[in-house]
Amino acid sequence: MTEAQVETKQFQAETRKVLDIVINSLYTERDIFVRELVSNAADALEKYRHQSLVEKPEFDAQAPLEITIDCDDKEHTLTISDSGIGMTKEELETNLGTIAHSGSGKFFEELAEAVKKDVSLIGQFGVGFYSVFMAAKNVRVQTRSWDGGEGYEWASDGSGTYTIASCPGLHRGTKIIIELKDDAQTYASKFTVEQIIKQYSTFIPFPVKLEGNTVNTVQAIWSRSKSEISEEEYTEFYKFIGNAGDEPMYRQHFSADAPLAINALVYVPAENFEVAGMGRMQPGVNLYCQKVLIDQHSENILPEWLRFLKGVVDSEDLPLNISRQALQDNALVYKLRKVLTKRFIKFLNEEAKKDADKYQEFWNKFGIFIKEGVTSDFEFRDDLGKLLRFESSETEAGTMSSLDDYIGRMKEGQDKIYFINGPSRVAVESGPYVEMFKKRGIEIFYTLEPIDDFVMNHLGEYDGKKLVSADTADLRLPETTEENSGEDAKDKAEALPADQIEALCKWIKERLGDKVQEVKSSDRLVDSPAMIVNVDGFMTSSMERIMKASGQEEGFGMSSKKDMEINGASPLIKKLADLKQTDPDFAGTIVEQIYDNALIQAGLVIDPMEMVSRNYRILERAAGGE
Ligand code: ADP
Ligand code: MG
């Protein structure tokens, strides 16, 4: 071939950065490049196997599906070949010259951060191939696509450029020839490579032949019977399938024959990487049919909120030659998803019963996904209610309760489940909304995450009991025997008479104008003079907080309707009733301050400048001014 036929191309800028990070990384994790290349070879074989079922290609149809590894410790090269799907010239350029998601800057930043910290994460970002340059002086990729088109050779030393030239005489698949760096020549040793394959690639579902000998066990672990599989094998498989270094938190392995034939092996990881700032997770469960991979990291086989699961689902009922597009609205896939999801929810419930502490750990890390499920997935909403956990007035700080536990502790005559949202337990407990709950000994959930009210609103009710926020207007709490009736009588005796409080409410409403819809006498405040309650079940105070926090000024133009309730037994309110006669102006200033205080206790935004100057005016009076 002449020089002119060799094209030299620049790597995309992002790719150059990744190469830079890889080349300059610590080489303690160098072994992983073998894992990445073998896993690419296996992916290519899976793709071919699936393609061959859909299209029945003729080119090189007889070539056995396998991976071949050759070590040459004289030439210092390592060669990894597969008879997989191969690449066309265009595919070579996009797959080995650019980064798929680099369009989104955030993705790339996260990638760079993570890979700088730990090179072994490189595979999770879809750039595993480039790890080869930890060990390679020079890499040649010879490849020919399954359709029998022309073959090509791609070559690079990992600096700014690569070359592409045509390469005649190739069979289907890809051969990667690595010329090893001087300090990486151990990878030309059969012994070293065999160790690495045993450590990382045991579960590759194709024979991996090292110098002619198969070095892995090809049998699919999920189709074996549970009793034959050791804990170690399970964990190893998790690490393999999840590209993970941790040990899984939970594992569910089951087979069913009816209504569908299913073999499933799924894991909950030890950590939630989505929270740790790694961006949105891709689904982690692969769909197989009779041990043939149909859909890797399938978006169809489980609902989105279960994207944190890793593992494998195999169903013999699926047609082997189903295309990935056809999976999306396939009725059988839909059924599979339903069965799998129901079983996984049931599994979590059983685990929670078996070991509540461990479930709590799960909840702390992955509860956010369950909440996402409640708010986004109508189909499983009711089942998911059982999995929810919140702190409550009956739990110690930091420990949580299920809705079922709450129901078990409900007072006689209580038919609703109560909750109140707030930024912290301390803030909630010192606020006005829980006063009557405390007094009557009625349990109330403390929902301490901003999205929790959203979750409760979506769930609506649980086990036939309505979920009610304690800042709802016109809340009637059940009378309980715990309440000291003598004391109650005393409170009532001290409260303002009905006509006076009614007049006061009317006058306050006039002062506040449109800020509140109504001002009412409260029958559930104990110590606080006033509180803000929500008339509208949708635009609640916490919804308003979320909107404001996310920069939605007026909540899509929806104004939230609020009432103010005042406490006729509060000394301040009683004095206010007098002051309104003697000094209506100053009484009005106090009303505004009470209103602002109540807003603050509801977690809502006030105008701090106006509040402070008003507050000084009040203090001046209190200090003896006029
Ligand atoms: P990922 O495997 O996560 O996609 P890689 O950086 O490992 O990321 O590989 C990039 C792409 O290069 C793969 O998606 C695949 O399209 C292509 N590729 C790599 N190795 C092979 C191979 N042996 N056969 C066919 N295609 C390959
Ligand atoms: Mg890869």
PDB file of N, CA and C in Angstrom, residues 24-103:
ATOM      1  N   ASN A  24      -1.371   9.835  31.776  1.00  0.00           N
ATOM      2  CA  ASN A  24      -0.722  10.374  32.975  1.00  0.00           C
ATOM      3  C   ASN A  24      -1.229   9.782  34.276  1.00  0.00           C
ATOM      4  N   SER A  25      -2.098   8.783  34.195  1.00  0.00           N
ATOM      5  CA  SER A  25      -2.658   8.252  35.440  1.00  0.00           C
ATOM      6  C   SER A  25      -1.664   7.313  36.111  1.00  0.00           C
ATOM      7  N   LEU A  26      -1.921   7.047  37.372  1.00  0.00           N
ATOM      8  CA  LEU A  26      -1.079   6.098  38.097  1.00  0.00           C
ATOM      9  C   LEU A  26      -1.327   4.720  37.520  1.00  0.00           C
ATOM     10  N   TYR A  27      -0.297   3.958  37.432  1.00  0.00           N
ATOM     11  CA  TYR A  27      -0.458   2.684  36.743  1.00  0.00           C
ATOM     12  C   TYR A  27      -0.779   1.516  37.668  1.00  0.00           C
ATOM     13  N   THR A  28      -1.287   1.835  38.857  1.00  0.00           N
ATOM     14  CA  THR A  28      -1.628   0.747  39.776  1.00  0.00           C
ATOM     15  C   THR A  28      -2.820  -0.057  39.262  1.00  0.00           C
ATOM     16  N   GLU A  29      -3.603   0.563  38.404  1.00  0.00           N
ATOM     17  CA  GLU A  29      -4.812  -0.095  37.909  1.00  0.00           C
ATOM     18  C   GLU A  29      -4.646  -0.521  36.449  1.00  0.00           C
ATOM     19  N   ARG A  30      -3.436  -0.607  36.026  1.00  0.00           N
ATOM     20  CA  ARG A  30      -3.174  -0.863  34.621  1.00  0.00           C
ATOM     21  C   ARG A  30      -3.882  -2.099  34.051  1.00  0.00           C
ATOM     22  N   ASP A  31      -3.980  -3.151  34.872  1.00  0.00           N
ATOM     23  CA  ASP A  31      -4.583  -4.410  34.412  1.00  0.00           C
ATOM     24  C   ASP A  31      -5.934  -4.228  33.728  1.00  0.00           C
ATOM     25  N   ILE A  32      -6.638  -3.183  34.130  1.00  0.00           N
ATOM     26  CA  ILE A  32      -8.024  -3.064  33.660  1.00  0.00           C
ATOM     27  C   ILE A  32      -8.141  -2.874  32.150  1.00  0.00           C
ATOM     28  N   PHE A  33      -7.048  -2.482  31.504  1.00  0.00           N
ATOM     29  CA  PHE A  33      -7.168  -2.303  30.046  1.00  0.00           C
ATOM     30  C   PHE A  33      -7.477  -3.645  29.373  1.00  0.00           C
ATOM     31  N   VAL A  34      -6.961  -4.736  29.930  1.00  0.00           N
ATOM     32  CA  VAL A  34      -7.254  -6.063  29.371  1.00  0.00           C
ATOM     33  C   VAL A  34      -8.745  -6.341  29.526  1.00  0.00           C
ATOM     34  N   ARG A  35      -9.265  -6.049  30.727  1.00  0.00           N
ATOM     35  CA  ARG A  35     -10.699  -6.232  30.954  1.00  0.00           C
ATOM     36  C   ARG A  35     -11.513  -5.440  29.939  1.00  0.00           C
ATOM     37  N   GLU A  36     -11.138  -4.186  29.717  1.00  0.00           N
ATOM     38  CA  GLU A  36     -11.900  -3.328  28.797  1.00  0.00           C
ATOM     39  C   GLU A  36     -11.883  -3.873  27.372  1.00  0.00           C
ATOM     40  N   LEU A  37     -10.729  -4.329  26.929  1.00  0.00           N
ATOM     41  CA  LEU A  37     -10.651  -4.821  25.550  1.00  0.00           C
ATOM     42  C   LEU A  37     -11.394  -6.149  25.392  1.00  0.00           C
ATOM     43  N   VAL A  38     -11.272  -7.005  26.396  1.00  0.00           N
ATOM     44  CA  VAL A  38     -11.986  -8.282  26.324  1.00  0.00           C
ATOM     45  C   VAL A  38     -13.496  -8.028  26.382  1.00  0.00           C
ATOM     46  N   SER A  39     -13.888  -7.051  27.193  1.00  0.00           N
ATOM     47  CA  SER A  39     -15.326  -6.784  27.286  1.00  0.00           C
ATOM     48  C   SER A  39     -15.838  -6.188  25.969  1.00  0.00           C
ATOM     49  N   ASN A  40     -15.034  -5.366  25.310  1.00  0.00           N
ATOM     50  CA  ASN A  40     -15.427  -4.866  23.980  1.00  0.00           C
ATOM     51  C   ASN A  40     -15.553  -6.015  22.980  1.00  0.00           C
ATOM     52  N   ALA A  41     -14.623  -6.953  23.059  1.00  0.00           N
ATOM     53  CA  ALA A  41     -14.665  -8.105  22.154  1.00  0.00           C
ATOM     54  C   ALA A  41     -15.944  -8.903  22.397  1.00  0.00           C
ATOM     55  N   ALA A  42     -16.280  -9.095  23.675  1.00  0.00           N
ATOM     56  CA  ALA A  42     -17.496  -9.839  24.011  1.00  0.00           C
ATOM     57  C   ALA A  42     -18.743  -9.092  23.539  1.00  0.00           C
ATOM     58  N   ASP A  43     -18.749  -7.754  23.731  1.00  0.00           N
ATOM     59  CA  ASP A  43     -19.879  -6.950  23.238  1.00  0.00           C
ATOM     60  C   ASP A  43     -20.043  -7.148  21.733  1.00  0.00           C
ATOM     61  N   ALA A  44     -18.910  -7.116  21.027  1.00  0.00           N
ATOM     62  CA  ALA A  44     -18.954  -7.251  19.565  1.00  0.00           C
ATOM     63  C   ALA A  44     -19.501  -8.626  19.166  1.00  0.00           C
ATOM     64  N   LEU A  45     -19.160  -9.642  19.953  1.00  0.00           N
ATOM     65  CA  LEU A  45     -19.675 -10.987  19.681  1.00  0.00           C
ATOM     66  C   LEU A  45     -21.168 -11.069  19.963  1.00  0.00           C
ATOM     67  N   GLU A  46     -21.576 -10.454  21.069  1.00  0.00           N
ATOM     68  CA  GLU A  46     -23.014 -10.420  21.394  1.00  0.00           C
ATOM     69  C   GLU A  46     -23.782  -9.739  20.271  1.00  0.00           C
ATOM     70  N   LYS A  47     -23.230  -8.616  19.802  1.00  0.00           N
ATOM     71  CA  LYS A  47     -23.919  -7.866  18.745  1.00  0.00           C
ATOM     72  C   LYS A  47     -24.019  -8.720  17.483  1.00  0.00           C
ATOM     73  N   TYR A  48     -22.943  -9.415  17.181  1.00  0.00           N
ATOM     74  CA  TYR A  48     -23.005 -10.266  15.993  1.00  0.00           C
ATOM     75  C   TYR A  48     -24.031 -11.375  16.181  1.00  0.00           C
ATOM     76  N   ARG A  49     -24.025 -11.987  17.363  1.00  0.00           N
ATOM     77  CA  ARG A  49     -24.947 -13.108  17.595  1.00  0.00           C
ATOM     78  C   ARG A  49     -26.394 -12.654  17.413  1.00  0.00           C
ATOM     79  N   HIS A  50     -26.672 -11.489  17.950  1.00  0.00           N
ATOM     80  CA  HIS A  50     -28.035 -10.972  17.813  1.00  0.00           C
ATOM     81  C   HIS A  50     -28.343 -10.614  16.362  1.00  0.00           C
ATOM     82  N   GLN A  51     -27.380  -9.921  15.748  1.00  0.00           N
ATOM     83  CA  GLN A  51     -27.537  -9.537  14.341  1.00  0.00           C
ATOM     84  C   GLN A  51     -27.781 -10.759  13.451  1.00  0.00           C
ATOM     85  N   SER A  52     -27.048 -11.834  13.743  1.00  0.00           N
ATOM     86  CA  SER A  52     -27.145 -13.020  12.888  1.00  0.00           C
ATOM     87  C   SER A  52     -28.528 -13.666  12.996  1.00  0.00           C
ATOM     88  N   LEU A  53     -29.189 -13.415  14.131  1.00  0.00           N
ATOM     89  CA  LEU A  53     -30.542 -13.953  14.278  1.00  0.00           C
ATOM     90  C   LEU A  53     -31.557 -13.095  13.539  1.00  0.00           C
ATOM     91  N   VAL A  54     -31.275 -11.801  13.481  1.00  0.00           N
ATOM     92  CA  VAL A  54     -32.214 -10.890  12.838  1.00  0.00           C
ATOM     93  C   VAL A  54     -32.027 -10.908  11.320  1.00  0.00           C
ATOM     94  N   GLU A  55     -30.741 -10.878  10.872  1.00  0.00           N
ATOM     95  CA  GLU A  55     -30.462 -10.669   9.439  1.00  0.00           C
ATOM     96  C   GLU A  55     -29.981 -11.902   8.667  1.00  0.00           C
ATOM     97  N   LYS A  56     -29.533 -12.899   9.356  1.00  0.00           N
ATOM     98  CA  LYS A  56     -28.934 -14.074   8.700  1.00  0.00           C
ATOM     99  C   LYS A  56     -27.834 -13.714   7.693  1.00  0.00           C
ATOM    100  N   PRO A  57     -26.785 -13.048   8.129  1.00  0.00           N
ATOM    101  CA  PRO A  57     -25.713 -12.667   7.207  1.00  0.00           C
ATOM    102  C   PRO A  57     -24.948 -13.893   6.723  1.00  0.00           C
ATOM    103  N   GLU A  58     -24.395 -13.769   5.512  1.00  0.00           N
ATOM    104  CA  GLU A  58     -23.679 -14.918   4.962  1.00  0.00           C
ATOM    105  C   GLU A  58     -22.177 -14.825   5.133  1.00  0.00           C
ATOM    106  N   PHE A  59     -21.662 -13.594   5.145  1.00  0.00           N
ATOM    107  CA  PHE A  59     -20.217 -13.416   5.185  1.00  0.00           C
ATOM    108  C   PHE A  59     -19.603 -14.041   6.456  1.00  0.00           C
ATOM    109  N   ASP A  60     -18.657 -14.909   6.286  1.00  0.00           N
ATOM    110  CA  ASP A  60     -17.934 -15.560   7.385  1.00  0.00           C
ATOM    111  C   ASP A  60     -18.871 -16.196   8.415  1.00  0.00           C
ATOM    112  N   ALA A  61     -20.035 -16.657   7.936  1.00  0.00           N
ATOM    113  CA  ALA A  61     -21.043 -17.151   8.877  1.00  0.00           C
ATOM    114  C   ALA A  61     -20.539 -18.349   9.694  1.00  0.00           C
ATOM    115  N   GLN A  62     -19.540 -19.037   9.192  1.00  0.00           N
ATOM    116  CA  GLN A  62     -19.069 -20.240   9.893  1.00  0.00           C
ATOM    117  C   GLN A  62     -18.081 -19.942  11.017  1.00  0.00           C
ATOM    118  N   ALA A  63     -17.530 -18.738  11.020  1.00  0.00           N
ATOM    119  CA  ALA A  63     -16.490 -18.435  12.028  1.00  0.00           C
ATOM    120  C   ALA A  63     -17.036 -18.624  13.432  1.00  0.00           C
ATOM    121  N   PRO A  64     -16.364 -19.405  14.292  1.00  0.00           N
ATOM    122  CA  PRO A  64     -16.861 -19.620  15.652  1.00  0.00           C
ATOM    123  C   PRO A  64     -16.832 -18.324  16.460  1.00  0.00           C
ATOM    124  N   LEU A  65     -17.835 -18.175  17.339  1.00  0.00           N
ATOM    125  CA  LEU A  65     -17.890 -16.957  18.156  1.00  0.00           C
ATOM    126  C   LEU A  65     -16.948 -17.111  19.339  1.00  0.00           C
ATOM    127  N   GLU A  66     -15.792 -16.465  19.263  1.00  0.00           N
ATOM    128  CA  GLU A  66     -14.828 -16.596  20.362  1.00  0.00           C
ATOM    129  C   GLU A  66     -13.823 -15.458  20.367  1.00  0.00           C
ATOM    130  N   ILE A  67     -13.116 -15.399  21.481  1.00  0.00           N
ATOM    131  CA  ILE A  67     -12.075 -14.378  21.647  1.00  0.00           C
ATOM    132  C   ILE A  67     -10.737 -15.105  21.718  1.00  0.00           C
ATOM    133  N   THR A  68      -9.772 -14.608  20.968  1.00  0.00           N
ATOM    134  CA  THR A  68      -8.459 -15.256  20.965  1.00  0.00           C
ATOM    135  C   THR A  68      -7.413 -14.263  21.455  1.00  0.00           C
ATOM    136  N   ILE A  69      -6.568 -14.725  22.366  1.00  0.00           N
ATOM    137  CA  ILE A  69      -5.524 -13.833  22.881  1.00  0.00           C
ATOM    138  C   ILE A  69      -4.163 -14.473  22.634  1.00  0.00           C
ATOM    139  N   ASP A  70      -3.273 -13.685  22.083  1.00  0.00           N
ATOM    140  CA  ASP A  70      -1.916 -14.185  21.857  1.00  0.00           C
ATOM    141  C   ASP A  70      -0.894 -13.257  22.494  1.00  0.00           C
ATOM    142  N   CYS A  71       0.080 -13.873  23.172  1.00  0.00           N
ATOM    143  CA  CYS A  71       1.138 -13.098  23.804  1.00  0.00           C
ATOM    144  C   CYS A  71       2.430 -13.394  23.064  1.00  0.00           C
ATOM    145  N   ASP A  72       3.180 -12.354  22.785  1.00  0.00           N
ATOM    146  CA  ASP A  72       4.479 -12.569  22.162  1.00  0.00           C
ATOM    147  C   ASP A  72       5.523 -11.855  23.012  1.00  0.00           C
ATOM    148  N   ASP A  73       6.214 -12.642  23.853  1.00  0.00           N
ATOM    149  CA  ASP A  73       7.138 -11.954  24.758  1.00  0.00           C
ATOM    150  C   ASP A  73       8.499 -11.675  24.118  1.00  0.00           C
ATOM    151  N   LYS A  74       8.647 -12.051  22.869  1.00  0.00           N
ATOM    152  CA  LYS A  74       9.869 -11.635  22.145  1.00  0.00           C
ATOM    153  C   LYS A  74       9.627 -10.271  21.491  1.00  0.00           C
ATOM    154  N   GLU A  75       8.477 -10.178  20.803  1.00  0.00           N
ATOM    155  CA  GLU A  75       8.145  -8.914  20.135  1.00  0.00           C
ATOM    156  C   GLU A  75       7.507  -7.905  21.095  1.00  0.00           C
ATOM    157  N   HIS A  76       7.199  -8.365  22.308  1.00  0.00           N
ATOM    158  CA  HIS A  76       6.526  -7.528  23.300  1.00  0.00           C
ATOM    159  C   HIS A  76       5.189  -7.014  22.799  1.00  0.00           C
ATOM    160  N   THR A  77       4.396  -7.930  22.305  1.00  0.00           N
ATOM    161  CA  THR A  77       3.055  -7.539  21.867  1.00  0.00           C
ATOM    162  C   THR A  77       2.003  -8.436  22.511  1.00  0.00           C
ATOM    163  N   LEU A  78       0.825  -7.863  22.603  1.00  0.00           N
ATOM    164  CA  LEU A  78      -0.353  -8.591  23.064  1.00  0.00           C
ATOM    165  C   LEU A  78      -1.416  -8.387  21.994  1.00  0.00           C
ATOM    166  N   THR A  79      -2.050  -9.479  21.566  1.00  0.00           N
ATOM    167  CA  THR A  79      -3.045  -9.365  20.502  1.00  0.00           C
ATOM    168  C   THR A  79      -4.367  -9.966  20.969  1.00  0.00           C
ATOM    169  N   ILE A  80      -5.418  -9.184  20.847  1.00  0.00           N
ATOM    170  CA  ILE A  80      -6.744  -9.659  21.260  1.00  0.00           C
ATOM    171  C   ILE A  80      -7.663  -9.634  20.034  1.00  0.00           C
ATOM    172  N   SER A  81      -8.186 -10.800  19.658  1.00  0.00           N
ATOM    173  CA  SER A  81      -9.019 -10.871  18.448  1.00  0.00           C
ATOM    174  C   SER A  81     -10.403 -11.396  18.789  1.00  0.00           C
ATOM    175  N   ASP A  82     -11.371 -10.936  18.013  1.00  0.00           N
ATOM    176  CA  ASP A  82     -12.711 -11.500  18.172  1.00  0.00           C
ATOM    177  C   ASP A  82     -13.339 -11.661  16.806  1.00  0.00           C
ATOM    178  N   SER A  83     -14.317 -12.565  16.735  1.00  0.00           N
ATOM    179  CA  SER A  83     -15.035 -12.768  15.480  1.00  0.00           C
ATOM    180  C   SER A  83     -16.412 -12.112  15.585  1.00  0.00           C
ATOM    181  N   GLY A  84     -16.411 -10.933  16.200  1.00  0.00           N
ATOM    182  CA  GLY A  84     -17.674 -10.224  16.440  1.00  0.00           C
ATOM    183  C   GLY A  84     -18.121  -9.402  15.251  1.00  0.00           C
ATOM    184  N   ILE A  85     -18.862  -8.355  15.563  1.00  0.00           N
ATOM    185  CA  ILE A  85     -19.559  -7.597  14.529  1.00  0.00           C
ATOM    186  C   ILE A  85     -18.637  -6.754  13.667  1.00  0.00           C
ATOM    187  N   GLY A  86     -17.431  -6.443  14.189  1.00  0.00           N
ATOM    188  CA  GLY A  86     -16.481  -5.645  13.429  1.00  0.00           C
ATOM    189  C   GLY A  86     -16.909  -4.205  13.269  1.00  0.00           C
ATOM    190  N   MET A  87     -16.100  -3.424  12.522  1.00  0.00           N
ATOM    191  CA  MET A  87     -16.438  -2.008  12.317  1.00  0.00           C
ATOM    192  C   MET A  87     -16.186  -1.606  10.868  1.00  0.00           C
ATOM    193  N   THR A  88     -17.047  -0.735  10.367  1.00  0.00           N
ATOM    194  CA  THR A  88     -16.802  -0.124   9.059  1.00  0.00           C
ATOM    195  C   THR A  88     -15.823   1.025   9.271  1.00  0.00           C
ATOM    196  N   LYS A  89     -15.418   1.663   8.205  1.00  0.00           N
ATOM    197  CA  LYS A  89     -14.480   2.778   8.328  1.00  0.00           C
ATOM    198  C   LYS A  89     -15.110   3.918   9.155  1.00  0.00           C
ATOM    199  N   GLU A  90     -16.374   4.219   8.866  1.00  0.00           N
ATOM    200  CA  GLU A  90     -17.062   5.293   9.599  1.00  0.00           C
ATOM    201  C   GLU A  90     -17.142   4.953  11.082  1.00  0.00           C
ATOM    202  N   GLU A  91     -17.469   3.676  11.345  1.00  0.00           N
ATOM    203  CA  GLU A  91     -17.589   3.271  12.754  1.00  0.00           C
ATOM    204  C   GLU A  91     -16.245   3.374  13.466  1.00  0.00           C
ATOM    205  N   LEU A  92     -15.181   3.013  12.760  1.00  0.00           N
ATOM    206  CA  LEU A  92     -13.849   3.153  13.353  1.00  0.00           C
ATOM    207  C   LEU A  92     -13.608   4.593  13.787  1.00  0.00           C
ATOM    208  N   GLU A  93     -13.954   5.508  12.890  1.00  0.00           N
ATOM    209  CA  GLU A  93     -13.697   6.919  13.183  1.00  0.00           C
ATOM    210  C   GLU A  93     -14.529   7.441  14.341  1.00  0.00           C
ATOM    211  N   THR A  94     -15.821   7.091  14.341  1.00  0.00           N
ATOM    212  CA  THR A  94     -16.624   7.610  15.458  1.00  0.00           C
ATOM    213  C   THR A  94     -16.336   6.855  16.753  1.00  0.00           C
ATOM    214  N   ASN A  95     -16.187   5.556  16.679  1.00  0.00           N
ATOM    215  CA  ASN A  95     -16.038   4.790  17.917  1.00  0.00           C
ATOM    216  C   ASN A  95     -14.670   4.964  18.569  1.00  0.00           C
ATOM    217  N   LEU A  96     -13.627   5.080  17.758  1.00  0.00           N
ATOM    218  CA  LEU A  96     -12.289   5.159  18.337  1.00  0.00           C
ATOM    219  C   LEU A  96     -11.638   6.521  18.119  1.00  0.00           C
ATOM    220  N   GLY A  97     -12.426   7.514  17.789  1.00  0.00           N
ATOM    221  CA  GLY A  97     -11.845   8.843  17.606  1.00  0.00           C
ATOM    222  C   GLY A  97     -12.605   9.911  18.364  1.00  0.00           C
ATOM    223  N   THR A  98     -13.856   9.596  18.704  1.00  0.00           N
ATOM    224  CA  THR A  98     -14.692  10.581  19.395  1.00  0.00           C
ATOM    225  C   THR A  98     -15.314   9.940  20.636  1.00  0.00           C
ATOM    226  N   ILE A  99     -15.964  10.794  21.430  1.00  0.00           N
ATOM    227  CA  ILE A  99     -16.645  10.295  22.630  1.00  0.00           C
ATOM    228  C   ILE A  99     -18.135  10.551  22.470  1.00  0.00           C
ATOM    229  N   ALA A 100     -18.890   9.495  22.658  1.00  0.00           N
ATOM    230  CA  ALA A 100     -20.310   9.538  22.313  1.00  0.00           C
ATOM    231  C   ALA A 100     -21.073  10.707  22.941  1.00  0.00           C
ATOM    232  N   HIS A 101     -20.927  10.926  24.241  1.00  0.00           N
ATOM    233  CA  HIS A 101     -21.775  11.939  24.901  1.00  0.00           C
ATOM    234  C   HIS A 101     -21.046  13.255  25.106  1.00  0.00           C
ATOM    235  N   SER A 102     -19.946  13.469  24.375  1.00  0.00           N
ATOM    236  CA  SER A 102     -19.129  14.620  24.736  1.00  0.00           C
ATOM    237  C   SER A 102     -19.852  15.930  24.461  1.00  0.00           C
ATOM    238  N   GLY A 103     -20.945  15.894  23.715  1.00  0.00           N
ATOM    239  CA  GLY A 103     -21.719  17.094  23.458  1.00  0.00           C
ATOM    240  C   GLY A 103     -22.175  17.771  24.744  1.00  0.00           C
TER     241      GLY A 103
END
